[in-house]
Coordinates of C-alpha atoms and ligand atoms in Angstrom, one line a residue:
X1 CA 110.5 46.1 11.4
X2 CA 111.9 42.7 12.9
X3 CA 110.3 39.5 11.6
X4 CA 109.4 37.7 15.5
X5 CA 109.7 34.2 13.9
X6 CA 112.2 31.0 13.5
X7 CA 113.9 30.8 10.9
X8 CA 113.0 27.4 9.9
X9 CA 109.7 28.2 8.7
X10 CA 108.1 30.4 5.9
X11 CA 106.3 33.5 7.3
X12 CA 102.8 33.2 7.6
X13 CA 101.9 35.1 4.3
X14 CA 104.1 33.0 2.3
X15 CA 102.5 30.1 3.5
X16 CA 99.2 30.9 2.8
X17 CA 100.4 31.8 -1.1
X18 CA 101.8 28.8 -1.5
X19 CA 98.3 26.3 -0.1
X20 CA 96.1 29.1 -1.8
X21 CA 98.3 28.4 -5.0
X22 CA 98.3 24.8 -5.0
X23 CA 94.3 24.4 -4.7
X24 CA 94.0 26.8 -7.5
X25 CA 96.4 25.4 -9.6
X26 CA 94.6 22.2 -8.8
X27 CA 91.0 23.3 -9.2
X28 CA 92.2 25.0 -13.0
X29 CA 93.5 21.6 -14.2
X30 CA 90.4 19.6 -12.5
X31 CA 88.4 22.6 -14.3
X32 CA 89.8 22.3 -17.6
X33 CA 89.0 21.3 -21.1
X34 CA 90.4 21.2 -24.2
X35 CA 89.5 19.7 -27.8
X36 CA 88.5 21.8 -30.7
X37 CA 88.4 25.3 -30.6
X38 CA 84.9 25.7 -31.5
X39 CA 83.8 23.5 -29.0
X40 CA 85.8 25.2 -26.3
X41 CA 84.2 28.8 -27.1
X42 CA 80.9 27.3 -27.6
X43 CA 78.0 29.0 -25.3
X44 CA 77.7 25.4 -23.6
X45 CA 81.1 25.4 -22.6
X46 CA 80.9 28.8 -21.4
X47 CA 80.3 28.4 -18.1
X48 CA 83.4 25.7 -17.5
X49 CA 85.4 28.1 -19.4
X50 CA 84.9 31.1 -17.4
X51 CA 85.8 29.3 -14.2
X52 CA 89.2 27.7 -15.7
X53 CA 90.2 31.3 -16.9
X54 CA 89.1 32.9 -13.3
X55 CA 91.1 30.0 -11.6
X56 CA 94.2 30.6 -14.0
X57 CA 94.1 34.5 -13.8
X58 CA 94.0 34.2 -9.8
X59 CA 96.7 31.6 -10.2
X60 CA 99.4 34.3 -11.8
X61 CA 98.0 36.8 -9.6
X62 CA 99.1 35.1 -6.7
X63 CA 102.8 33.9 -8.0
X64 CA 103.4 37.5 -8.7
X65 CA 102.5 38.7 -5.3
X66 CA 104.1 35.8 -4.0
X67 CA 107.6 36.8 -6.0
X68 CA 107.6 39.9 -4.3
X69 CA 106.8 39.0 -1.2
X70 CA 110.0 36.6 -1.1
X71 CA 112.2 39.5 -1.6
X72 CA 110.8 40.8 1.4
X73 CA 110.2 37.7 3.4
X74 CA 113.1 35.7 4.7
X75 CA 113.5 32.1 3.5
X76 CA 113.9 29.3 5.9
X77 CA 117.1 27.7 6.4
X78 CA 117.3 23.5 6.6
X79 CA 120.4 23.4 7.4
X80 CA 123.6 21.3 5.6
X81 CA 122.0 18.6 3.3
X82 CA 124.0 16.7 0.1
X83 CA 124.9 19.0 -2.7
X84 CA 122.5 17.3 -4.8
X85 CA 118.8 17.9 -2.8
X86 CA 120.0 21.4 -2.6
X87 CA 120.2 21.2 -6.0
X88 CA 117.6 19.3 -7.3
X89 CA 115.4 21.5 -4.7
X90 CA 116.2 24.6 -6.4
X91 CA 115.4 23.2 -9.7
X92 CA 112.5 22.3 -9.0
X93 CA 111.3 25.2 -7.3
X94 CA 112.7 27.5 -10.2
X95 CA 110.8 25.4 -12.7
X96 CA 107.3 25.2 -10.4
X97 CA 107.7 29.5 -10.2
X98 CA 108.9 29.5 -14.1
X99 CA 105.3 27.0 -15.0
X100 CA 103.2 29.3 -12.2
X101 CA 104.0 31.9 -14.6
X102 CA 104.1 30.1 -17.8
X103 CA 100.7 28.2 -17.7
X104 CA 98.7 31.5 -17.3
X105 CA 100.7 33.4 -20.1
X106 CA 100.2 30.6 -22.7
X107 CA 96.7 30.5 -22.3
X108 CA 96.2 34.3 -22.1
X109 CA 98.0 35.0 -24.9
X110 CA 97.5 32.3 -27.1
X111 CA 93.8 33.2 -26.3
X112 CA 94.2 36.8 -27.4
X113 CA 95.9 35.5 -30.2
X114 CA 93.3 33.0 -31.7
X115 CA 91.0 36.3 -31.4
X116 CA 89.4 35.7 -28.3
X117 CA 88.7 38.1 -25.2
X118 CA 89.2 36.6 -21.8
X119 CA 86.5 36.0 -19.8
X120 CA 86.4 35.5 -15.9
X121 CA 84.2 36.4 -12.8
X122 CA 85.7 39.4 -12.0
X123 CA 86.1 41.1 -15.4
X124 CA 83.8 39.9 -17.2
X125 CA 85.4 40.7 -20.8
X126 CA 89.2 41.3 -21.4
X127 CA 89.9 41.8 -25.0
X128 CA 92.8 40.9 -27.0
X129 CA 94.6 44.3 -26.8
X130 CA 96.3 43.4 -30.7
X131 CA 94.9 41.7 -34.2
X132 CA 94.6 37.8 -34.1
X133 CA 97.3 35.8 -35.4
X134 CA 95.6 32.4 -35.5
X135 CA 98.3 30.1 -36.1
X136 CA 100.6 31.3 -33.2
X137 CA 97.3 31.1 -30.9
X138 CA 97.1 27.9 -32.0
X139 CA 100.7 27.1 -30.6
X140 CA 100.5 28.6 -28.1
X141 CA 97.3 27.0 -27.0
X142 CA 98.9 23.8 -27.3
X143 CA 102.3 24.8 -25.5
X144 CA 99.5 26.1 -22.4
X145 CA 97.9 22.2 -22.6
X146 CA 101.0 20.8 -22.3
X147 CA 102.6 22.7 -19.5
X148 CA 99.2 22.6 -17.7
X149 CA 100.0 18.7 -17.4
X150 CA 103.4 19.0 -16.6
X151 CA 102.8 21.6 -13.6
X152 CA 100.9 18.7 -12.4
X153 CA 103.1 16.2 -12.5
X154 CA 106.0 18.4 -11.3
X155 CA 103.8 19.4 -8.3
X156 CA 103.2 16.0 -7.9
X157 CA 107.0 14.7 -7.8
X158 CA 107.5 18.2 -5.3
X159 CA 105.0 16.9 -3.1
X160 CA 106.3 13.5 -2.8
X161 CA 109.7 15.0 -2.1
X162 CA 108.1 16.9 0.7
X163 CA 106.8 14.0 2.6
X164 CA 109.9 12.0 1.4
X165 CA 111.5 14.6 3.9
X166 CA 108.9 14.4 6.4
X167 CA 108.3 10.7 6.7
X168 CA 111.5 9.0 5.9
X169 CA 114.3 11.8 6.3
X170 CA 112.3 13.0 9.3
X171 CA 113.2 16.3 8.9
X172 CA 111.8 19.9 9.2
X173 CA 111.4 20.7 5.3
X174 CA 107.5 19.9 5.5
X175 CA 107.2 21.5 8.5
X176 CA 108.7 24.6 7.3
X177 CA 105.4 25.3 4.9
X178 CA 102.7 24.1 7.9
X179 CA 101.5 26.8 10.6
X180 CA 103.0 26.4 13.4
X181 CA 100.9 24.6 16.4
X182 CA 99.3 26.2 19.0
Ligands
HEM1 C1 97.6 27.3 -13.4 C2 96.7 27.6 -14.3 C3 96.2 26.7 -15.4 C4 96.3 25.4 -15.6 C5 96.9 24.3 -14.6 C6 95.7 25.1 -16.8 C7 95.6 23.8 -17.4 C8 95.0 23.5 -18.6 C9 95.0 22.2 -19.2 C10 95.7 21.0 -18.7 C11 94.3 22.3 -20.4 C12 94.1 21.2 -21.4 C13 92.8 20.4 -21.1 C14 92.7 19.2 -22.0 O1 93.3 19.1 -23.0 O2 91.8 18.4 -21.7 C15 93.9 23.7 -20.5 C16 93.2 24.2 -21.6 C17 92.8 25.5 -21.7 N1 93.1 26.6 -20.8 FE1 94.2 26.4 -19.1 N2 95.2 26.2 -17.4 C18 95.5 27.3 -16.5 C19 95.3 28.6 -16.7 C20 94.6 29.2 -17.8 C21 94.2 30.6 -18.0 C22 94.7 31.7 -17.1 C23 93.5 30.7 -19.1 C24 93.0 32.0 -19.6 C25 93.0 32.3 -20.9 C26 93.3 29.3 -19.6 C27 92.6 29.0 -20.7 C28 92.5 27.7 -21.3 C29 91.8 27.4 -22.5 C30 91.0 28.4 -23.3 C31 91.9 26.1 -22.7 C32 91.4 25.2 -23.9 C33 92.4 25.3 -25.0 C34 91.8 25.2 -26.3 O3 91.8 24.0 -26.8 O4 91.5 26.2 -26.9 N3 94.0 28.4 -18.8 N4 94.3 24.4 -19.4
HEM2 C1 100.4 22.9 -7.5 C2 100.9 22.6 -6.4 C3 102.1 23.2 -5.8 C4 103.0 24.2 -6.3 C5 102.8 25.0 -7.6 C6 104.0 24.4 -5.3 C7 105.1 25.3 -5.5 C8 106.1 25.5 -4.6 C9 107.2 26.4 -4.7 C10 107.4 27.3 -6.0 C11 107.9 26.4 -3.6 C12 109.2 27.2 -3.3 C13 108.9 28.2 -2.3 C14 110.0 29.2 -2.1 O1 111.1 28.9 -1.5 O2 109.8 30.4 -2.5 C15 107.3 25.4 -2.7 C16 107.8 25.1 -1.5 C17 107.3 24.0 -0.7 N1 106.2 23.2 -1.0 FE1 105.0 23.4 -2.7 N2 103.8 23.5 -4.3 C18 102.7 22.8 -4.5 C19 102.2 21.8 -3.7 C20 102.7 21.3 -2.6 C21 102.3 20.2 -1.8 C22 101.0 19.4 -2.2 C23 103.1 20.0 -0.8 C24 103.1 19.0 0.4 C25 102.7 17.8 0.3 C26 104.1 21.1 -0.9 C27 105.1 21.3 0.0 C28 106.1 22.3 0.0 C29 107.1 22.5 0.9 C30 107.4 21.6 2.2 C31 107.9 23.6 0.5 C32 109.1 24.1 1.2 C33 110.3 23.5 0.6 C34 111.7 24.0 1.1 O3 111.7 24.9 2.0 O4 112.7 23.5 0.7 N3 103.9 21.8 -2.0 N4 106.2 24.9 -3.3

C-alpha cells in the first residue's frame, strides 16, 4: 500500500504519538512526587500515585508502538543541513527515545524491586513478578527521579531547537510534526 503523502512531513499516526507523548510525559512529571518512601506509598498519596504510574505506563506504551510504527512509517526528509544539526538532531532524538524508555523502566522496576505492586487505572494491581531486593529498588528509584528531570529538560532544549528552526532558520522542520492545513 502507497503512503499518498509529502515527504516532508511525519504521517499522521506518527504525529499524533509524538503530541500524545509529550502531554503525557508532561502531565507524569507535573503529577509526580517523590521524598521518602513511606510517604510516597502512604494511602494519602494514593491517589497522586496511581495517576503518575497510569501516566508513566501509557507513556512506554506509546514509545513502543511508536518504535514500530517508524519501521513502517517513512521519515521526512529536510533536506542538506551542516554535518553538525544532523548530528546533534540525531542525538538528541536517540537519547529523548532511549529516556521514553528509560523513565518508565526505572520506576517499574525499581518499584517491583522495593516490593511494591504497580498500581494504575487500568490494572488496578500489578505485582512484582520476583522477591524484593530493597537496596537496588532504592537505586533505581533514584536513577527514575533523576532521568524524569532530565527528559524534561532535554525535551525542553528539543523544543527550543524546533522553533529555533521554525522562527529563525525558517525552515520546514516544525512543520514536519504539525497537521497539515486544510
Ligand atoms: C515519562 C514517565 C515518567 C516521568 C517523566 C516521571 C517522573 C518522575 C519524577 C521527576 C519523579 C521525582 C519527583 C520528585 O522527586 O519530586 C518521579 C517519582 C516517582 N515515579 Fe515517576 N515518572 C514517570 C513514570 C513513572 C512510572 C511508569 C512509574 C510506575 C512505577 C513511576 C513511579 C514513580 C514513583 C513511585 C515515584 C516516587 C519515587 C519514590 O521516592 O519512591 N513513574 N517520577
Ligand atoms: C516530552 C516532550 C517531547 C518528547 C519526548 C519528544 C520526542 C521526540 C522524538 C523522539 C522525536 C524524533 C521523532 C522521529 O524521528 O522518530 C521528535 C521529533 C520532533 N519533535 Fe518532539 N518531543 C517532545 C516535545 C516536542 C515539542 C514541545 C515540540 C515543538 C515545540 C517538538 C517538536 C518536534 C519536531 C518538529 C520533531 C521533528 C524533528 C525532525 O524531523 O528533525 N517536540 N520529538
Amino acid at each position: 500500500m502507497a503512503h499518498i503523502r509529502s515527504s516532508e512531513r511525519y504521517g499522521g499516526i506518527a504525529q499524533a504519538l509524538h503530541w500524545l507523548t509529550a502531554i503525557l510525559v508532561l502531565a507524569a512529571f507535573i503529577a509526580a512526587e517523590g521524598g521518602p518512601e513511606s510517604r510516597v506509598y502512604s494511602p494519602e498519596r494514593d491517589g497522586q500515585r496511581i495517576l503518575h504510574e497510569s501516566l508513566g505506563l501509557a507513556v512506554l506504551a506509546l514509545v513502543a508502538v511508536r518504535i514500530v510504527w517508524r519501521r513502517l512509517d517513512r521519515v521526512p526528509d529536510h533536506g542538506p543541513m551542516p554535518r553538525w544539526m544532523t548530528l546533534s538532531s540525531a542525538l538528541t532524538h536517540g537519547l529523548l527515545y532511549l529516556l521514553l524508555f528509560a523513565v518508565p523502566l526505572t520506576a517499574i522496576f525499581g518499584a517491583w524491586w522495593q516490593g511494591h505492586a504497580l498500581n494504575t487505572y487500568l490494572f488496578a494491581e500489578i505485582p512484582a513478578p520476583f522477591a524484593p531486593f530493597h537496596d537496588l529498588g532504592d537505586a533505581l528509584t533514584e536513577i527514575h527521579e533523576t532521568l524524569g528531570d532530565v527528559i524534561i529538560w532535554l525535551a525542553g532544549l528539543h523544543a527550543a531547537a524546533a522553533l529555533f528552526h521554525h522562527f529563525i532558520l525558517r525552515d520546514k522542520v516544525l512543520v514536519a510534526m504539525l497537521p497539515r492545513r486544510k
